[in-house]
Tab-separated table of C-alpha atoms in Angstrom:
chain	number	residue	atom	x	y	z
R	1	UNK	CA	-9.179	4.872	2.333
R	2	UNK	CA	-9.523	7.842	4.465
R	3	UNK	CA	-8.448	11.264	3.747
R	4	UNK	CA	-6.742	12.955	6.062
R	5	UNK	CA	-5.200	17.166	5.244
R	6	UNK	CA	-1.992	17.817	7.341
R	7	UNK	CA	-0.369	19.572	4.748
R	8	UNK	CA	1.881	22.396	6.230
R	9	UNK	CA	3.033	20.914	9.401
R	10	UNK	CA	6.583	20.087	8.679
R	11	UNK	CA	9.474	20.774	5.934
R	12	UNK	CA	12.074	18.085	5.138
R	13	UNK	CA	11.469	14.063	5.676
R	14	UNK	CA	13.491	12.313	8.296
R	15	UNK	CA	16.647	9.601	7.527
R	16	UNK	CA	15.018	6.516	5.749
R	17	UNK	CA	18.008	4.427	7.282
R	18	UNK	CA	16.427	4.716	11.316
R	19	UNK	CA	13.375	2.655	10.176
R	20	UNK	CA	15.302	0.257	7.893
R	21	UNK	CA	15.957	-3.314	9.395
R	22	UNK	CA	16.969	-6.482	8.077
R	23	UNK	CA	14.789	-9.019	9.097
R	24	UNK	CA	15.966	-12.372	10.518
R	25	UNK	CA	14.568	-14.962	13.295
R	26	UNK	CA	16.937	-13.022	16.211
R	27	UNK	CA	15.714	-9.460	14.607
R	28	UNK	CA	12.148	-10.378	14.393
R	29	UNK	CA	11.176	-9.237	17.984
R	30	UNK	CA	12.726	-6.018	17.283
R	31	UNK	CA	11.624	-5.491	14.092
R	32	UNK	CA	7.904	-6.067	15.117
R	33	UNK	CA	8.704	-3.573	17.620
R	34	UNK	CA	9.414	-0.924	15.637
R	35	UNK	CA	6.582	-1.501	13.845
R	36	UNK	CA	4.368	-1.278	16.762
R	37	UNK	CA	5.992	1.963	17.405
R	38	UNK	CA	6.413	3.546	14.616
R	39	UNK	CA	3.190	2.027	12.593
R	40	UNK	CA	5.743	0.825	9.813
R	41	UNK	CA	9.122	-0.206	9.342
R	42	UNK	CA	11.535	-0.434	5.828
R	43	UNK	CA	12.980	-4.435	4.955
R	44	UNK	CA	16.232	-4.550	3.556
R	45	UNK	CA	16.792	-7.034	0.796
R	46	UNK	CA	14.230	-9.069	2.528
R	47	UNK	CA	13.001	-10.781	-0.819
R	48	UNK	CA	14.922	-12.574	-3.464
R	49	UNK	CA	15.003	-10.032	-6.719
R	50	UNK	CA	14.825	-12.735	-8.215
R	51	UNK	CA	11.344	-14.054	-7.073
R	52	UNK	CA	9.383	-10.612	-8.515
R	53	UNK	CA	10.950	-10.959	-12.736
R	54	UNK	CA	7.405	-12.891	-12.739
R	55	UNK	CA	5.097	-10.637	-10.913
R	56	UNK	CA	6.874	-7.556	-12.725
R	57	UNK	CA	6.052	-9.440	-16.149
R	58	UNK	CA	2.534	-10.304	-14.798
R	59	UNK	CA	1.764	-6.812	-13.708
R	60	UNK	CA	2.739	-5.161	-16.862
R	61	UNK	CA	0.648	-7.388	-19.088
R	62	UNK	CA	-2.303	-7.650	-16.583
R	63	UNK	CA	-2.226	-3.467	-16.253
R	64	UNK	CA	-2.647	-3.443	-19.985
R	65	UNK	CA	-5.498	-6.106	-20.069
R	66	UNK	CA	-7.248	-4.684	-17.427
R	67	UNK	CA	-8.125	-1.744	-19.538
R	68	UNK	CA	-9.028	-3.337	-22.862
R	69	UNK	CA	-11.268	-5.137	-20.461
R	70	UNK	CA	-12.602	-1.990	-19.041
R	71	UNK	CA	-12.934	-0.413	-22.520
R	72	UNK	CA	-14.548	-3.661	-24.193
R	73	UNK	CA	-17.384	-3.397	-21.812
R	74	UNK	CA	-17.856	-0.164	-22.195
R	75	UNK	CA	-16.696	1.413	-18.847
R	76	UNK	CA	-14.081	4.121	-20.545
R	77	UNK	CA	-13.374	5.302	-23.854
R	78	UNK	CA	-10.390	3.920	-25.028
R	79	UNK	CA	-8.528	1.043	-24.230
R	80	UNK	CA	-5.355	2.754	-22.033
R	81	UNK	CA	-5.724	4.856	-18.481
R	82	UNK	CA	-4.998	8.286	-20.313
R	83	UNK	CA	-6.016	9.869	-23.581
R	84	UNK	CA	-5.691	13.562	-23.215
R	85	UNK	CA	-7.466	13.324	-19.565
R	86	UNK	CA	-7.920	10.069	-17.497
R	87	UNK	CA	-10.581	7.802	-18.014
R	88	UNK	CA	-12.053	6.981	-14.921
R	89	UNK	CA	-12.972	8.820	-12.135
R	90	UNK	CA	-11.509	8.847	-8.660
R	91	UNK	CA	-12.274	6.662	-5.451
R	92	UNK	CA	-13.884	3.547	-5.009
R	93	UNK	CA	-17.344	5.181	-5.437
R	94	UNK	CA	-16.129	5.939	-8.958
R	95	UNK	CA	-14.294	2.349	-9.632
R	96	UNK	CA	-14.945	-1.521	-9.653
R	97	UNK	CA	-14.006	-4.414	-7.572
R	98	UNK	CA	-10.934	-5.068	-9.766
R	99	UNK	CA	-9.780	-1.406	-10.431
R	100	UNK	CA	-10.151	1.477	-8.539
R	101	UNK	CA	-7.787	5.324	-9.400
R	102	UNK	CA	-6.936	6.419	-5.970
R	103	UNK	CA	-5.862	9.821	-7.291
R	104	UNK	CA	-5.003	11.083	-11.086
R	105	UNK	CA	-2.814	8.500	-13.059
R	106	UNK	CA	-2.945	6.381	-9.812
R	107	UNK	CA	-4.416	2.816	-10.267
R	108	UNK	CA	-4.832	-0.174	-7.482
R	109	UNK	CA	-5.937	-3.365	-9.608
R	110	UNK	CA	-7.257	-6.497	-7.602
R	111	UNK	CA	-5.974	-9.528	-7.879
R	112	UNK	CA	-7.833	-11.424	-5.509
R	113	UNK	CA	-10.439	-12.625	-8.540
R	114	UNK	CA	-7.765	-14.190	-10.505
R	115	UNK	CA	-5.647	-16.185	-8.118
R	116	UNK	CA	-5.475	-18.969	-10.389
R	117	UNK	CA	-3.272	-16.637	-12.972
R	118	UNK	CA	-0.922	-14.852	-10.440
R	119	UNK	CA	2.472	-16.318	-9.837
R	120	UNK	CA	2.951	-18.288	-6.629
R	121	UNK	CA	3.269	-16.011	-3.181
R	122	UNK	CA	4.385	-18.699	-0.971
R	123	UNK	CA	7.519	-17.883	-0.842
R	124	UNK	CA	6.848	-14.126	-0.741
R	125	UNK	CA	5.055	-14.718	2.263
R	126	UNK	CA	7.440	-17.705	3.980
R	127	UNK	CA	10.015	-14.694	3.940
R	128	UNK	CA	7.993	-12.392	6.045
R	129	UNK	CA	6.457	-15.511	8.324
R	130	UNK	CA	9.208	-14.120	11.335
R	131	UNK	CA	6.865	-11.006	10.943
R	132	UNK	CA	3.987	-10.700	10.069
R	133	UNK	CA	2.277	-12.757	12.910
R	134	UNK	CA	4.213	-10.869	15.420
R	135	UNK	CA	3.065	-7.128	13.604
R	136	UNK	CA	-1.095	-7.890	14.148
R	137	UNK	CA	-2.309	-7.771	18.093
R	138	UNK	CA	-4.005	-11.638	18.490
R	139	UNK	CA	-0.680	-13.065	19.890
R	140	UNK	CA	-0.563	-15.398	16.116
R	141	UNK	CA	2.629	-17.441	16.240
R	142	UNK	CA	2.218	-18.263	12.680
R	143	UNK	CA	0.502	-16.638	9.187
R	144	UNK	CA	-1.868	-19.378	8.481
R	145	UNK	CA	-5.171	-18.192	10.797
R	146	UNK	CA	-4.554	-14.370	9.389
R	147	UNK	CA	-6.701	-13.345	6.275
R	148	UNK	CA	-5.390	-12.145	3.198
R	149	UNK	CA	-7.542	-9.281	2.969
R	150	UNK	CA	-6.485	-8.359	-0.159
R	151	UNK	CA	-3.486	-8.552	-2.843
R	152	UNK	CA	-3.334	-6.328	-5.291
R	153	UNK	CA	-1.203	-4.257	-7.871
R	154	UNK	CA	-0.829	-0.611	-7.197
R	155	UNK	CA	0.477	1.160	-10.668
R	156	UNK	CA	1.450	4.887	-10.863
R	157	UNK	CA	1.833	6.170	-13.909
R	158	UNK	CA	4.374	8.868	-15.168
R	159	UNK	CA	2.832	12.367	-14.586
R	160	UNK	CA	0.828	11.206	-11.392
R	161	UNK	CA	1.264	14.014	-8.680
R	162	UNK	CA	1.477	13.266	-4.898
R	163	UNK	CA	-1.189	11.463	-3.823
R	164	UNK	CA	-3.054	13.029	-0.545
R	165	UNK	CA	-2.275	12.069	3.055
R	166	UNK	CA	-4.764	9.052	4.296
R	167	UNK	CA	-4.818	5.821	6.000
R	168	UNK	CA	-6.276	2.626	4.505
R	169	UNK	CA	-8.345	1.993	7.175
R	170	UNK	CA	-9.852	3.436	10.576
R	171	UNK	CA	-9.371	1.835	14.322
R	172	UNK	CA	-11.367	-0.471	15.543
R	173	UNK	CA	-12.338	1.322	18.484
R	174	UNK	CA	-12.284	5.075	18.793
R	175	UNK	CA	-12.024	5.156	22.618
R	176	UNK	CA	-8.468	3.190	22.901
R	177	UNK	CA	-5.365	2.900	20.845
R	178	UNK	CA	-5.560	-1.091	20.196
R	179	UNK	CA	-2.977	-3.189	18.551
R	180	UNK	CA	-2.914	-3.216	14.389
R	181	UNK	CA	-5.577	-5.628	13.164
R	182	UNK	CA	-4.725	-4.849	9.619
R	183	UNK	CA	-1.018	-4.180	7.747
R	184	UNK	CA	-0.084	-3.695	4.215
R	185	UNK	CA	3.023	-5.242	2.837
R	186	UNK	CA	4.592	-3.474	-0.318
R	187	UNK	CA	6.460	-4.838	-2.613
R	188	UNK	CA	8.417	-2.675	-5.478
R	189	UNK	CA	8.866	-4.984	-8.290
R	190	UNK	CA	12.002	-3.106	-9.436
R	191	UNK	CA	14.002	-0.137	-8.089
R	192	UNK	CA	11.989	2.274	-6.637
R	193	UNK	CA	13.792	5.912	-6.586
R	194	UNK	CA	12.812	9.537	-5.375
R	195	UNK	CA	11.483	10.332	-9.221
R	196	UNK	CA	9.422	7.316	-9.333
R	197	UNK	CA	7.495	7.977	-6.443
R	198	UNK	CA	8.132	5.845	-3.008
R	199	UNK	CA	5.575	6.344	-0.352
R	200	UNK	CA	6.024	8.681	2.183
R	201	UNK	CA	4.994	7.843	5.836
R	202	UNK	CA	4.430	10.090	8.742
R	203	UNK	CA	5.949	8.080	11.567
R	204	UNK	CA	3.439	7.047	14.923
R	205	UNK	CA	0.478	8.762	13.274
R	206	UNK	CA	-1.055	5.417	13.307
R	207	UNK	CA	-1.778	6.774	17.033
R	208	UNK	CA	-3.189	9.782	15.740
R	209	UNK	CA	-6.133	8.686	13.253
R	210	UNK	CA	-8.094	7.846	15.676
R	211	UNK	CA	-9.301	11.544	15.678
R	212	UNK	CA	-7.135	12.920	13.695
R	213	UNK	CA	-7.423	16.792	14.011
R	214	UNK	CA	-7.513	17.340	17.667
R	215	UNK	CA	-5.066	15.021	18.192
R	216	UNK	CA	-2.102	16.023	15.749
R	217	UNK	CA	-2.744	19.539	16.841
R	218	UNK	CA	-2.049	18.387	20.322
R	219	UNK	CA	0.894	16.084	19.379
R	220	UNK	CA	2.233	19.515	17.006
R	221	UNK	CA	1.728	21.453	20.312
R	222	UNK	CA	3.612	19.207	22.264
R	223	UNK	CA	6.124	18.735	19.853
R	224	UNK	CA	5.977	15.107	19.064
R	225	UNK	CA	4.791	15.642	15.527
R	226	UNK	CA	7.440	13.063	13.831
R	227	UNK	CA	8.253	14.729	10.532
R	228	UNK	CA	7.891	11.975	7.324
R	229	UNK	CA	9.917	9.595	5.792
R	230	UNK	CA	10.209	9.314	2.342
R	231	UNK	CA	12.375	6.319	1.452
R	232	UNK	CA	13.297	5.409	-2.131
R	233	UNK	CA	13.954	1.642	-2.154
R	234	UNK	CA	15.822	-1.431	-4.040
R	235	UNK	CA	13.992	-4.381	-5.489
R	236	UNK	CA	13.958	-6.894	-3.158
R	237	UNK	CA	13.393	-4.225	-0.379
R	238	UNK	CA	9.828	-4.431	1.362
R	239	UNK	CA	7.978	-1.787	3.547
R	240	UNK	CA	4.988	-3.100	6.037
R	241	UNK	CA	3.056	-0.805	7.658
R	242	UNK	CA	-0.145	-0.405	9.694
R	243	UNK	CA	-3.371	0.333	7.881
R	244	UNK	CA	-4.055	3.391	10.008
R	245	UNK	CA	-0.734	5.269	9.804
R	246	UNK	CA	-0.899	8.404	7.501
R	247	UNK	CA	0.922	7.689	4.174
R	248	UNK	CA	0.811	9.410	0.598
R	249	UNK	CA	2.647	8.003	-2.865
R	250	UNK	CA	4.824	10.591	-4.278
R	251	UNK	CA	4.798	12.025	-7.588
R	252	UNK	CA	5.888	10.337	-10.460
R	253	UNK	CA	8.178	12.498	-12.217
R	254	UNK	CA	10.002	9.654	-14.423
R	255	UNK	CA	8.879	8.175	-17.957
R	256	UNK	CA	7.707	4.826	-16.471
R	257	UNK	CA	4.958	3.197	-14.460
R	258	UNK	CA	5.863	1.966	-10.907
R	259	UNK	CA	4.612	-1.157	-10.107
R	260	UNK	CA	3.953	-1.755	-6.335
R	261	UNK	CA	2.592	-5.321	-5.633
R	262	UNK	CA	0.444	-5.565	-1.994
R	263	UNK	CA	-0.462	-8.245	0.469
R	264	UNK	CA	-2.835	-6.775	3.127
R	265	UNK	CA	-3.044	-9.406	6.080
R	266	UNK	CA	-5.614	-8.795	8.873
R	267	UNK	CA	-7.152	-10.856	11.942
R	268	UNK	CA	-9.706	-13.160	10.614
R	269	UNK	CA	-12.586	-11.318	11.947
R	270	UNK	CA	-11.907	-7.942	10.146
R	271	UNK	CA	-13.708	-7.024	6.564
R	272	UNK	CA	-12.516	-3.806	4.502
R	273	UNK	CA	-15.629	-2.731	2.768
R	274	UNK	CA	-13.941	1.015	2.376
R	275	UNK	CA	-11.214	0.130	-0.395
R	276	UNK	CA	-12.967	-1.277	-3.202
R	277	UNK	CA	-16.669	-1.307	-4.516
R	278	UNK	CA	-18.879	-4.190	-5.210
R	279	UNK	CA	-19.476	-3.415	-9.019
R	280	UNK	CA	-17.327	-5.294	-11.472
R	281	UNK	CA	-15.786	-3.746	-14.780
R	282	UNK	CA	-16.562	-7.297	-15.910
R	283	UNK	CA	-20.449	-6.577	-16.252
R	284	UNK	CA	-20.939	-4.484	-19.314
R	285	UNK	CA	-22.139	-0.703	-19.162
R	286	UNK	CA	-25.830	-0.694	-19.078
């Protein structure tokens, strides 16, 4: 994850409904257009509801494990994420290969060690296969050479405050603006309104992350800043969006946990190593 301040730059988000498409075979071209564009578009109704009752069930119970597991070895106190103050510190530097707090009361759990006990993606993904080939820049026709770079549960919990503007990932060249070799898929696994928390996304930053400073000062000088979308969103909605575009999660504000499931898909021949550490919660305390 990298950090990025541009607090200060703008007031109100822009409409949701310009960067919401539904996704069919004849939309696909424009829909990967957008994305291009934009560094992230908004799917409407593009899953089943019907296909997440398991992963919602799943992500409750393996939320709750995750931290008797993390408290049986010895990693935190007690056996929940908050008791008075939170019990692990923030950033990967501060977390394990299956759980990591990207900001207070903000939790991104791994699931790529226990992909004998998640339900079935298949279909997840053979909704998004008009897509997702078309959003990365090696001219894929299908999803089967890209990598699953990761899958994973992102949980906010109520109280959590806005996270801080970042992108997932840096460019892979700082000289040219390249196509997107990485792209996150998210995946509410219920309704997703403003109190909750959607994620907010500052529209064609993904241009501007390649050095950041200079260039949104130049792109604020011009005046093509685009301000930031915050769209709340429906189960069965899904939002995919570049690895390098600037995005936050928003505050929760309501008495319940959101529950975001991810897919991150990337050309085979790219390796996050920023995301998540190499220690496991698994290994007792020493």
């Amino acid at each position: 994850m990298v950090a990025a301040d541009t607090e200060n730059v703008d007031t109100m988000p822009a409409c949701p409904e310009d960067h919401m498409f539904r996704l069919t075979k004849e939309s696909a071209n424009d829909v990967a257009t957008a994305f291009k564009n934009d560094g992230f578009v908004l799917l409407e109704q593009a899953l089943d509801p019907s296909m997440l009752k398991d992963w919602r069930n799943f992500g409750e119970a393996y939320f709750i494990k995750s931290f008797q597991l993390l408290h049986e070895n010895g990693h935190s106190s007690a056996p929940i994420p908050y008791d008075k103050e939170y019990l692990m510190g923030l950033g990967a530097k501060n977390g394990f290969k299956e759980l990591v707090m990207r900001s207070p009361g903000r939790y991104e759990l791994s699931l790529l060690d226990c992909l004998d006990q998640v339900p079935d993606i298949k279909r997840i993904v053979a909704a998004l296969e008009p897509l997702l080939p078309k959003c990365l820049g090696g001219g894929y026709k299908s999803t089967l050479p890209l990598k699953l770079c990761h899958l994973s549960l992102l949980v906010s919990t109520p109280g959590s405050t806005d996270q801080g503007w970042h992108a997932d990932g840096g460019h892979a060249s700082l000289q040219q603006h390249l196509p997107c070799h990485c792209a996150n898929v998210f995946i509410p696994l219920h309704d997703l309104p403003e109190e909750m928390g959607p994620t907010e996304f500052r529209p064609e930053s993904h241009f501007l992350t390649r050095n950041l400073a200079p260039m949104m000062l130049a792109a604020k000088c011009r005046g093509t800043l685009r301000v930031p979308v915050w769209p709340p969103l429906k189960q069965g909605d899904v939002v995919c969006f570049d690895y390098r575009i600037l995005h936050r999660g928003r505050a929760n504000i309501s008495d319940q946990n959101r529950f975001v499931l991810v897919l991150t898909f990337a050309e085979p021949w790219f390796t996050d190593i920023l995301n998540f550490p190499k220690r496991s919660m698994k290994t007792p305390a020493e």
